[in-house]
Coordinates of C-alpha atoms in Angstrom, one line a residue:
Chain F
X1 CA 0.0 0.0 0.0
X2 CA 1.2 3.5 -0.8
X3 CA 0.0 7.0 -0.3
X4 CA 0.7 10.5 -1.3
X5 CA 1.2 13.1 1.4
X6 CA 2.6 16.4 2.3
X7 CA 5.8 16.3 4.3
X8 CA 7.6 19.1 6.0
X9 CA 11.4 19.3 5.9
X10 CA 12.7 19.3 9.5
X11 CA 16.4 19.4 8.5
X12 CA 18.5 19.1 5.4
X13 CA 22.2 19.1 5.8
X14 CA 25.3 17.8 4.0
X15 CA 27.1 14.7 5.2
X16 CA 29.8 15.0 2.5
X17 CA 30.5 17.3 -0.5
X18 CA 27.7 15.6 -2.5
X19 CA 25.6 13.6 -0.1
X20 CA 22.8 15.2 1.9
X21 CA 20.6 14.0 4.7
X22 CA 17.0 15.2 4.7
X23 CA 14.5 14.6 7.6
X24 CA 10.8 14.9 6.7
X25 CA 7.9 15.1 9.1
X26 CA 4.6 13.5 8.1
X27 CA 2.6 10.3 7.9
X28 CA 4.9 7.3 7.8
X29 CA 2.3 4.5 8.2
X30 CA 2.7 3.3 4.6
X31 CA 6.4 2.6 5.0
X32 CA 6.4 -1.1 6.1
X33 CA 9.9 -2.4 5.4
X34 CA 13.6 -1.3 5.2
X35 CA 14.7 -0.9 1.6
X36 CA 11.5 0.8 0.4
X37 CA 11.7 4.2 -1.2
X38 CA 9.7 7.4 -1.5
X39 CA 9.1 9.5 -4.7
X40 CA 9.5 13.2 -4.2
X41 CA 7.8 15.9 -6.4
X42 CA 10.0 18.9 -7.1
X43 CA 8.9 22.3 -8.3
X44 CA 9.3 22.6 -12.0
X45 CA 10.2 18.9 -12.5
X46 CA 7.9 16.6 -14.4
X47 CA 8.8 13.3 -12.9
X48 CA 9.3 12.7 -9.2
X49 CA 12.6 11.7 -7.7
X50 CA 12.9 8.3 -6.1
X51 CA 14.9 8.3 -2.9
X52 CA 15.5 5.3 -0.7
X53 CA 14.4 5.4 2.9
X54 CA 17.4 5.5 5.3
X55 CA 15.3 5.4 8.5
X56 CA 11.8 6.2 9.7
X57 CA 9.7 6.3 12.9
X58 CA 6.1 7.1 13.7
X59 CA 6.3 10.7 12.4
X60 CA 9.4 11.2 10.5
X61 CA 11.4 9.7 7.6
X62 CA 15.1 10.2 6.9
X63 CA 16.4 10.3 3.3
X64 CA 20.0 10.3 2.3
X65 CA 20.6 11.4 -1.3
X66 CA 23.5 12.2 -3.5
X67 CA 23.5 15.3 -5.7
X68 CA 23.7 13.8 -9.2
X69 CA 21.6 16.2 -11.3
X70 CA 19.2 19.1 -11.4
X71 CA 16.6 17.5 -9.2
X72 CA 18.9 16.5 -6.4
X73 CA 20.6 19.9 -6.7
X74 CA 17.3 21.5 -6.1
X75 CA 16.7 19.2 -3.1
X76 CA 20.0 20.2 -1.6
X77 CA 19.1 23.8 -1.6
X78 CA 15.8 23.3 0.2
X79 CA 15.3 24.9 3.6
X80 CA 13.7 23.5 6.7
X81 CA 10.0 24.2 6.9
X82 CA 9.5 23.6 3.1
X83 CA 6.7 21.3 2.3
X84 CA 7.1 18.5 -0.2
X85 CA 4.5 16.3 -2.0
X86 CA 5.8 12.7 -1.5
X87 CA 4.6 9.2 -2.4
X88 CA 5.6 6.8 0.4
X89 CA 5.6 3.1 0.9
X90 CA 6.9 2.3 -2.5
X91 CA 8.7 -0.8 -3.5
X92 CA 9.3 -4.2 -2.1
X93 CA 12.0 -3.8 0.6
X94 CA 14.3 -6.1 2.5
X95 CA 12.6 -9.1 4.2
X96 CA 14.2 -10.1 7.5
X97 CA 15.1 -13.8 7.3
X98 CA 14.4 -15.2 10.7
X99 CA 16.6 -18.4 10.2
X100 CA 19.7 -16.4 9.5
X101 CA 22.3 -16.2 12.4
X102 CA 25.1 -14.2 10.8
X103 CA 23.7 -11.6 8.4
X104 CA 26.2 -9.4 6.5
X105 CA 25.1 -6.0 5.2
X106 CA 27.1 -4.6 2.3
X107 CA 26.6 -1.0 1.1
X108 CA 28.4 1.0 -1.5
X109 CA 28.3 4.8 -1.7
X110 CA 24.8 6.1 -1.8
X111 CA 23.6 2.5 -1.5
X112 CA 24.5 2.6 2.2
X113 CA 21.4 4.5 3.5
X114 CA 18.7 1.7 3.1
X115 CA 20.9 -0.7 5.1
X116 CA 20.7 1.6 8.1
X117 CA 17.1 0.9 8.9
X118 CA 17.7 -2.8 8.0
X119 CA 20.5 -3.0 10.5
X120 CA 18.3 -1.4 13.1
X121 CA 15.4 -3.8 12.3
X122 CA 17.8 -6.8 12.5
X123 CA 19.2 -5.7 15.9
X124 CA 15.6 -5.2 17.2
X125 CA 14.8 -8.7 16.0
X126 CA 17.7 -10.0 18.1
X127 CA 20.1 -10.6 15.3
X128 CA 23.7 -9.4 15.2
X129 CA 24.5 -8.2 11.7
X130 CA 28.0 -7.1 10.5
X131 CA 28.3 -4.2 8.2
X132 CA 30.7 -3.4 5.4
X133 CA 30.6 0.0 3.8
X134 CA 32.5 0.9 0.6
X135 CA 33.4 4.3 -0.6
X136 CA 35.8 5.7 -3.2
X137 CA 37.8 7.9 -0.8
X138 CA 37.8 9.2 2.8
X139 CA 35.9 12.4 1.9
X140 CA 32.9 10.3 0.8
X141 CA 32.6 8.3 3.9
X142 CA 29.3 8.7 5.9
X143 CA 27.2 6.9 8.5
X144 CA 30.0 4.8 9.9
X145 CA 29.4 6.2 13.4
X146 CA 25.6 5.7 13.1
X147 CA 26.0 2.0 12.3
X148 CA 28.5 1.6 15.1
X149 CA 26.1 3.2 17.5
X150 CA 23.7 0.4 16.8
X151 CA 26.3 -1.9 18.3
X152 CA 27.2 -3.7 15.1
X153 CA 30.7 -4.4 13.8
X154 CA 31.3 -1.9 11.0
X155 CA 34.1 -2.2 8.5
X156 CA 34.8 0.6 6.1
X157 CA 36.7 0.2 2.8
X158 CA 37.9 2.9 0.5
X159 CA 39.0 2.2 -3.0
X160 CA 42.1 4.5 -2.7
X161 CA 42.9 3.3 0.8
X162 CA 42.6 6.8 2.3
X163 CA 40.4 5.3 5.1
X164 CA 39.8 1.9 6.6
X165 CA 40.5 -1.2 4.5
X166 CA 42.1 -0.4 1.1
X167 CA 40.1 -1.8 -1.8
X168 CA 36.5 -2.7 -2.6
X169 CA 33.9 -4.2 -0.2
X170 CA 34.7 -7.6 -1.6
X171 CA 38.4 -7.1 -0.6
X172 CA 37.3 -6.0 2.9
X173 CA 35.0 -9.1 3.4
X174 CA 37.9 -11.4 2.4
X175 CA 40.6 -9.4 4.2
X176 CA 38.7 -9.3 7.5
X177 CA 37.7 -13.0 7.1
X178 CA 34.1 -12.2 7.9
X179 CA 31.9 -15.1 8.5
X180 CA 28.3 -14.8 7.3
X181 CA 25.4 -17.0 6.2
X182 CA 23.3 -14.4 4.4
X183 CA 24.1 -11.1 2.6
X184 CA 21.9 -8.0 2.2
X185 CA 23.3 -5.4 -0.2
X186 CA 22.7 -2.1 -1.9
X187 CA 25.1 -0.2 -4.1
X188 CA 26.3 0.4 -7.6
X189 CA 25.9 -2.3 -10.2
X190 CA 29.6 -3.2 -10.5
X191 CA 29.7 -3.7 -6.8
X192 CA 26.6 -5.9 -6.7
X193 CA 27.9 -7.9 -9.6
X194 CA 31.3 -8.5 -7.9
X195 CA 29.6 -9.4 -4.6
X196 CA 27.1 -11.7 -6.3
X197 CA 30.0 -13.5 -8.0
X198 CA 31.9 -13.9 -4.7
X199 CA 29.3 -15.1 -2.2
X200 CA 28.1 -18.6 -1.9
X201 CA 25.3 -17.9 0.6
X202 CA 21.8 -16.6 -0.3
X203 CA 20.8 -13.0 0.1
X204 CA 18.8 -10.0 -1.1
X205 CA 20.2 -7.2 -3.3
X206 CA 18.6 -3.8 -3.9
X207 CA 18.8 -2.4 -7.5
X208 CA 18.5 1.0 -9.0
X209 CA 16.9 2.0 -12.3
X210 CA 15.7 5.1 -14.0
X211 CA 11.9 5.2 -13.1
X212 CA 8.9 6.9 -14.5
X213 CA 6.2 6.7 -11.9
X214 CA 7.7 4.6 -9.1
X215 CA 4.6 2.6 -8.4
X216 CA 4.4 0.1 -11.3
X217 CA 2.2 2.1 -13.7
X218 CA 4.6 2.8 -16.6
X219 CA 6.8 -0.3 -16.9
X220 CA 9.8 2.1 -17.3
X221 CA 12.1 0.1 -15.0
X222 CA 11.5 -3.5 -15.8
X223 CA 14.4 -6.1 -15.6
X224 CA 14.5 -9.7 -16.4
X225 CA 14.9 -12.2 -13.6
X226 CA 14.8 -16.0 -13.3
X227 CA 11.2 -15.6 -12.1
X228 CA 10.1 -13.5 -15.0
X229 CA 10.0 -9.8 -15.6
X230 CA 10.1 -7.6 -12.5
X231 CA 9.6 -3.9 -12.1
X232 CA 12.4 -2.4 -10.0
X233 CA 9.9 0.0 -8.5
X234 CA 7.2 -2.5 -7.6
X235 CA 8.5 -6.1 -7.3
X236 CA 11.9 -4.6 -6.6
X237 CA 14.1 -2.7 -5.7
X238 CA 15.1 -5.7 -3.6
X239 CA 15.5 -9.0 -5.4
X240 CA 16.6 -12.4 -4.0
X241 CA 20.1 -13.3 -5.2
X242 CA 18.9 -16.7 -6.6
X243 CA 16.6 -14.9 -9.1
X244 CA 19.0 -12.3 -10.4
X245 CA 20.3 -12.6 -13.9
X246 CA 23.7 -10.9 -14.1
Chain L
X1 CA -27.7 21.4 0.2
X2 CA -27.1 25.0 -0.7
X3 CA -28.0 26.2 -4.2
X4 CA -24.4 26.3 -5.3
X5 CA -23.8 22.6 -4.4
X6 CA -27.1 21.7 -6.1
X7 CA -26.1 23.7 -9.2
X8 CA -22.8 21.7 -9.4
X9 CA -24.6 18.5 -9.0
X10 CA -26.8 19.1 -12.1
X11 CA -23.8 19.6 -14.3
X12 CA -24.0 16.8 -16.8
X13 CA -20.5 15.2 -17.4
X14 CA -21.8 12.2 -19.3
X15 CA -20.9 11.6 -23.0
X16 CA -21.7 8.9 -25.6
X17 CA -18.9 7.2 -27.5
X18 CA -20.2 5.1 -30.4
X19 CA -23.2 4.1 -28.3
X20 CA -21.2 3.5 -25.2
X21 CA -22.4 5.7 -22.3
X22 CA -19.6 7.2 -20.2
X23 CA -20.4 8.8 -16.8
X24 CA -17.7 11.4 -17.7
X25 CA -15.2 11.8 -20.5
X26 CA -12.1 11.1 -18.5
X27 CA -10.1 8.1 -19.6
X28 CA -6.6 7.1 -18.5
X29 CA -4.5 6.6 -21.7
X30 CA -3.0 3.2 -22.6
X31 CA 0.5 2.7 -21.3
X32 CA 0.2 5.0 -18.4
X33 CA -2.2 2.9 -16.4
X34 CA -1.1 -0.7 -16.7
X35 CA -4.1 -3.0 -16.3
X36 CA -5.5 -0.7 -13.5
X37 CA -4.3 -2.6 -10.4
X38 CA -1.5 -0.1 -9.4
X39 CA -4.0 2.8 -9.5
X40 CA -6.7 0.9 -7.7
X41 CA -4.5 1.2 -4.6
X42 CA -4.8 5.0 -4.9
X43 CA -8.5 5.4 -5.6
X44 CA -11.8 3.7 -6.7
X45 CA -11.4 3.2 -10.5
X46 CA -15.2 3.2 -10.9
X47 CA -15.2 7.0 -10.9
X48 CA -13.5 6.9 -14.3
X49 CA -15.4 7.2 -17.6
X50 CA -13.4 4.1 -18.7
X51 CA -9.7 3.3 -19.0
X52 CA -7.5 2.1 -21.9
X53 CA -5.4 -0.8 -20.8
X54 CA -1.7 -1.5 -21.6
X55 CA -1.0 -2.0 -25.3
X56 CA -1.4 -5.7 -26.0
X57 CA 0.3 -7.8 -28.8
X58 CA -0.1 -11.4 -29.9
X59 CA 3.1 -12.6 -28.1
X60 CA 4.4 -11.5 -24.7
X61 CA 7.0 -8.8 -25.0
X62 CA 9.8 -7.7 -22.7
X63 CA 10.2 -4.4 -24.5
X64 CA 13.3 -2.3 -24.8
X65 CA 16.4 -2.4 -22.6
X66 CA 16.6 0.2 -19.8
X67 CA 16.9 3.1 -19.3
X68 CA 13.5 3.6 -20.9
X69 CA 12.6 6.9 -19.3
X70 CA 14.0 10.5 -19.7
X71 CA 12.9 13.6 -17.9
X72 CA 12.0 16.7 -20.0
X73 CA 10.8 20.2 -19.3
X74 CA 7.0 19.7 -18.8
X75 CA 7.1 16.2 -20.0
X76 CA 8.9 12.9 -20.4
X77 CA 10.2 10.5 -23.0
X78 CA 9.5 6.8 -22.7
X79 CA 10.7 3.9 -24.8
X80 CA 9.1 1.0 -22.9
X81 CA 8.7 -0.9 -26.2
X82 CA 5.2 -2.3 -25.7
X83 CA 6.1 -4.6 -22.7
X84 CA 3.0 -6.7 -22.2
X85 CA 2.1 -10.3 -21.3
X86 CA 0.6 -11.1 -24.7
X87 CA -3.1 -11.5 -25.7
X88 CA -3.6 -15.0 -24.1
X89 CA -2.4 -13.8 -20.7
X90 CA -4.4 -10.6 -21.0
X91 CA -7.6 -12.5 -21.6
X92 CA -6.8 -15.3 -19.0
X93 CA -5.3 -13.2 -16.2
X94 CA -5.6 -9.4 -16.7
X95 CA -9.3 -9.2 -17.7
X96 CA -10.5 -11.2 -14.7
X97 CA -8.3 -9.0 -12.4
X98 CA -9.8 -5.8 -14.0
X99 CA -13.3 -7.2 -13.4
X100 CA -12.6 -7.1 -9.7
X101 CA -11.5 -3.4 -9.6
X102 CA -13.4 -1.8 -12.5
X103 CA -17.1 -2.4 -13.2
X104 CA -17.6 -0.6 -16.5
X105 CA -16.7 -1.5 -20.0
X106 CA -12.9 -1.1 -20.5
X107 CA -11.0 0.0 -23.6
X108 CA -8.7 -2.7 -25.1
X109 CA -5.6 -1.2 -26.6
X110 CA -4.2 -3.5 -29.3
X111 CA -0.8 -3.3 -31.0
X112 CA 0.8 -5.3 -33.8
X113 CA 3.6 -5.6 -36.2
X114 CA 1.7 -7.0 -39.1
X115 CA -1.9 -6.6 -40.4
X116 CA -2.5 -10.3 -39.5
X117 CA -1.4 -9.7 -35.9
X118 CA -3.7 -6.7 -35.5
X119 CA -6.6 -8.8 -36.9
X120 CA -5.9 -11.8 -34.7
X121 CA -5.7 -9.8 -31.5
X122 CA -8.7 -7.7 -32.2
X123 CA -10.8 -10.7 -33.1
X124 CA -9.9 -12.4 -29.8
X125 CA -10.4 -9.3 -27.7
X126 CA -13.7 -8.5 -29.5
X127 CA -15.3 -11.6 -27.9
X128 CA -14.6 -10.4 -24.3
X129 CA -17.7 -9.1 -22.6
X130 CA -15.8 -6.5 -20.5
X131 CA -14.4 -4.7 -23.6
X132 CA -16.5 -1.7 -24.7
X133 CA -14.2 -0.3 -27.3
X134 CA -11.2 -1.6 -29.2
X135 CA -8.4 0.9 -29.6
X136 CA -5.9 0.1 -32.3
X137 CA -2.4 1.6 -31.9
X138 CA -1.0 2.1 -35.4
X139 CA 2.2 3.8 -34.2
X140 CA 4.0 0.4 -34.3
X141 CA 6.5 -0.3 -37.0
X142 CA 5.3 -2.4 -40.0
X143 CA 7.9 -5.1 -40.0
X144 CA 7.1 -6.3 -43.5
X145 CA 7.6 -2.8 -45.0
X146 CA 10.9 -1.6 -43.6
X147 CA 9.7 -0.7 -40.2
X148 CA 7.8 2.5 -41.0
X149 CA 4.8 2.7 -38.7
X150 CA 1.3 1.8 -40.0
X151 CA 0.1 5.2 -38.9
X152 CA 2.5 7.1 -41.1
X153 CA 1.0 6.1 -44.4
X154 CA -2.7 6.5 -45.3
X155 CA -2.7 3.3 -47.3
X156 CA -1.4 1.1 -44.4
X157 CA -3.7 2.9 -41.9
X158 CA -6.6 2.1 -44.1
X159 CA -5.5 -1.5 -44.6
X160 CA -5.2 -2.2 -40.8
X161 CA -8.6 -0.5 -40.2
X162 CA -10.3 -2.7 -42.9
X163 CA -8.7 -5.9 -41.6
X164 CA -9.7 -5.2 -38.0
X165 CA -13.2 -4.1 -38.8
X166 CA -13.8 -7.3 -40.8
X167 CA -13.3 -9.4 -37.7
X168 CA -14.9 -7.4 -35.0
X169 CA -18.4 -6.3 -33.8
X170 CA -17.4 -3.7 -31.2
X171 CA -16.5 -0.1 -31.9
X172 CA -13.0 0.3 -33.3
X173 CA -11.0 3.4 -32.6
X174 CA -7.7 3.9 -34.4
X175 CA -5.1 5.6 -32.3
X176 CA -3.0 7.9 -34.5
X177 CA 0.6 8.9 -34.4
X178 CA 1.4 12.6 -34.5
X179 CA 4.7 11.9 -36.3
X180 CA 3.2 12.5 -39.7
X181 CA 3.1 15.3 -42.3
X182 CA -0.7 15.3 -42.6
X183 CA -2.7 13.9 -39.7
X184 CA -6.0 14.6 -41.6
X185 CA -5.0 12.3 -44.4
X186 CA -4.4 9.5 -42.0
X187 CA -7.6 10.2 -40.1
X188 CA -9.6 10.2 -43.3
X189 CA -8.0 6.9 -44.4
X190 CA -9.1 5.3 -41.1
X191 CA -12.6 6.7 -41.5
X192 CA -12.9 5.4 -45.0
X193 CA -11.6 2.0 -43.8
X194 CA -14.6 1.9 -41.5
X195 CA -13.2 3.1 -38.2
X196 CA -15.9 3.9 -35.6
X197 CA -13.7 6.6 -34.0
X198 CA -10.2 7.9 -33.5
X199 CA -7.9 8.5 -30.6
X200 CA -5.3 11.2 -31.1
X201 CA -2.5 11.8 -30.4
X202 CA 0.1 9.1 -29.4
X203 CA 3.5 10.3 -28.2
X204 CA 5.8 12.5 -30.3
X205 CA 9.2 11.1 -31.3
X206 CA 11.8 12.8 -29.1
X207 CA 15.3 12.4 -27.7
X208 CA 17.5 13.6 -24.8
X209 CA 21.3 13.4 -24.5
X210 CA 23.1 13.1 -21.2
X211 CA 25.7 15.8 -21.6
X212 CA 28.0 14.2 -19.1
X213 CA 28.2 10.8 -20.8
X214 CA 27.6 12.4 -24.3
X215 CA 25.1 9.6 -25.1
X216 CA 21.4 9.3 -25.4
X217 CA 19.6 9.0 -22.0
X218 CA 17.4 6.3 -23.4
X219 CA 18.9 2.9 -24.3
X220 CA 16.7 2.8 -27.4
X221 CA 18.2 6.3 -28.4
X222 CA 14.7 7.8 -29.2
X223 CA 11.4 7.5 -27.5
X224 CA 7.9 9.0 -27.3
X225 CA 7.6 12.5 -25.8
X226 CA 4.5 13.1 -23.8
X227 CA 3.2 15.3 -20.9
X228 CA 1.9 18.8 -20.5
X229 CA 4.3 20.2 -23.2
X230 CA 2.5 18.4 -26.0
X231 CA -1.0 19.7 -25.2
X232 CA -1.1 22.5 -27.8
X233 CA 0.0 20.1 -30.6
X234 CA -2.5 17.5 -29.6
X235 CA -5.3 20.1 -29.4
X236 CA -4.4 21.4 -32.8
X237 CA -4.5 17.9 -34.4
X238 CA -7.8 17.1 -32.7
X239 CA -9.2 20.3 -34.0
X240 CA -8.0 19.7 -37.6
X241 CA -9.3 16.1 -37.6
X242 CA -12.6 16.9 -36.0
X243 CA -13.3 19.5 -38.8
X244 CA -12.4 16.9 -41.5
X245 CA -14.0 13.7 -40.1
X246 CA -17.5 12.7 -38.9
X247 CA -16.5 9.9 -36.5
X248 CA -16.0 10.7 -32.7
X249 CA -12.5 11.5 -31.3
X250 CA -10.9 10.6 -28.0
X251 CA -8.5 13.6 -27.5
X252 CA -5.2 12.7 -25.9
X253 CA -1.9 14.5 -25.3
X254 CA -0.7 16.6 -22.4
X255 CA -4.0 16.7 -20.6
X256 CA -3.5 17.6 -16.9
X257 CA -6.5 19.6 -15.6
X258 CA -10.3 19.8 -15.9
X259 CA -9.8 22.9 -18.0
X260 CA -7.6 20.9 -20.4
X261 CA -10.4 18.4 -20.7
X262 CA -12.9 21.2 -21.5
X263 CA -10.5 22.8 -24.0
X264 CA -9.9 19.4 -25.7
X265 CA -13.7 18.9 -26.0
X266 CA -14.1 22.3 -27.5
X267 CA -11.5 21.4 -30.1
X268 CA -13.7 18.4 -31.1
X269 CA -13.1 15.5 -28.7
X270 CA -16.0 13.5 -27.4
X271 CA -13.9 11.9 -24.6
X272 CA -10.5 12.8 -23.3
X273 CA -7.6 10.6 -22.3
X274 CA -5.1 11.5 -19.6
X275 CA -1.6 10.0 -20.1
X276 CA 1.7 11.0 -18.6
X277 CA 0.1 13.1 -15.9
X278 CA -1.0 9.8 -14.2
X279 CA 2.7 8.9 -13.7
X280 CA 3.6 12.1 -11.9
X281 CA 0.4 12.4 -10.0
X282 CA -1.4 9.1 -9.5
X283 CA -4.5 10.9 -8.5
X284 CA -4.6 13.0 -11.7
X285 CA -7.8 11.5 -13.2
X286 CA -9.6 11.5 -9.8
X287 CA -8.8 15.2 -9.3
X288 CA -9.8 16.1 -12.9
X289 CA -13.2 14.4 -12.5
X290 CA -13.8 16.0 -9.1
X291 CA -13.0 19.5 -10.3
X292 CA -14.9 19.2 -13.6
X293 CA -18.3 20.3 -12.2
X294 CA -16.8 23.5 -10.7
X295 CA -15.0 24.3 -13.9
X296 CA -18.2 23.7 -15.9
X297 CA -20.0 26.1 -13.5
X298 CA -17.4 28.8 -13.9
X299 CA -17.6 28.5 -17.7
X300 CA -21.4 28.3 -17.8
X301 CA -21.5 24.8 -19.2
X302 CA -24.6 22.7 -18.3
X303 CA -23.6 19.6 -20.2
X304 CA -20.3 18.6 -21.6
X305 CA -22.0 17.2 -24.7
X306 CA -22.9 20.8 -25.6
X307 CA -19.2 21.9 -26.0
X308 CA -17.9 19.1 -28.3
X309 CA -16.3 20.9 -31.3
X310 CA -17.7 24.3 -30.5
X311 CA -14.4 26.0 -31.2

């Protein structure tokens, strides 16, 4: 179930040079799982901008977004108090696997945010996840402390070695000899592909695609899976690793 | 009830489309509404005049590679490529699903890549009780003739119309492409071929380039441009065709407000389709239907039937 609502910006501040954190106040009852997204209407823009949900509670939702074009540039300039028209509760998010004992969460760049609420949800369910976060360089690192504050082991990797483990998330997983029996991941396609090729345990990966509507109406974001065609906005963005066609 | 509310209530929004009674002229356009299910989560679809379901072909189609969507000023480009489950699955699965969320005759949008395919699909869909009108999308490439779309040449538009009319009993509306030099010639060819009505316009061929990657945004390079930006072009074509043909028109292209609906009807449309606006505002059709009576009152319109083609 999803719903359109008016949300007020409580705060909107930068975490790095290009990544911003926006907290919105409003009805969050339609957000039902980590890994879902919202679709934000922006003044003067025809299509909404889909942004993954980093965290939410009874009355607020936290979005972390990277400035990649005109729309997100516009968002970055928005002041607290501004009201936004937002569709919430979109997409099929991460499903918590109750039989898993050692879940590993792997995020890359702006794919990190949806894993935050997932980590929180897993901790609340009595699970002890490990987290690996990958970035290009030290200046791009964000949310390490927030994950650590949940009491979960958090490993950061940077491609240039300027912070944490040098290399990609796959290097960090091997280098730190992490033991896991399930993998949840969100990040850029090359990272997901490398991770998917490395792991031998099941998991759930979240994908990104250019969308029209965000709620399954236009078929703009369809991908092929082993279980037939799936819309990234509707049956996705989270797919099970055993159905992904690389 | 105060007199103003009563006055709004007596505004007659109903129209007749080839013998089919519509409570109001507002119809979500094919390709922007799926088979209705996604929008039924936002509002009760029974408020609609009707809706035109996702373009259906003989075989299931995945469509084009992604990205399929590009943002534009006041519009968007799509190159979905007629993704659909195929006529068998539409009849077996989608029509029963539609019957649970929409309790009025639906418009069946049919696409094809040969005259035979159009005829085959239309003959099949014609037998379905739920279908009130068959809408034939002739913007598809004619595979046998170098890929030029059926809707670009009067002769092939006529040929498809004749073939479809020969195997159907329900009203057939030909949906025209605007990417032609003379829309009136195509419209007349369809009318001569026996079309019961016309839908116009389909999307306009467009393109965007990502200036950072220096490549087309859309994997298919080009796609169909739609949204508010195309409204004046659509209105002009509806006007020209309405003046030249006697068959009814479903006006389509950039419609976003109740006022747009009224303007489109004044240009000559009997019913009005809403397309891309549904994708940015899933409540678009609901809001248009709810604001129509007040707009009619402001403009002194008693019945929408009175304004068809008055311009």
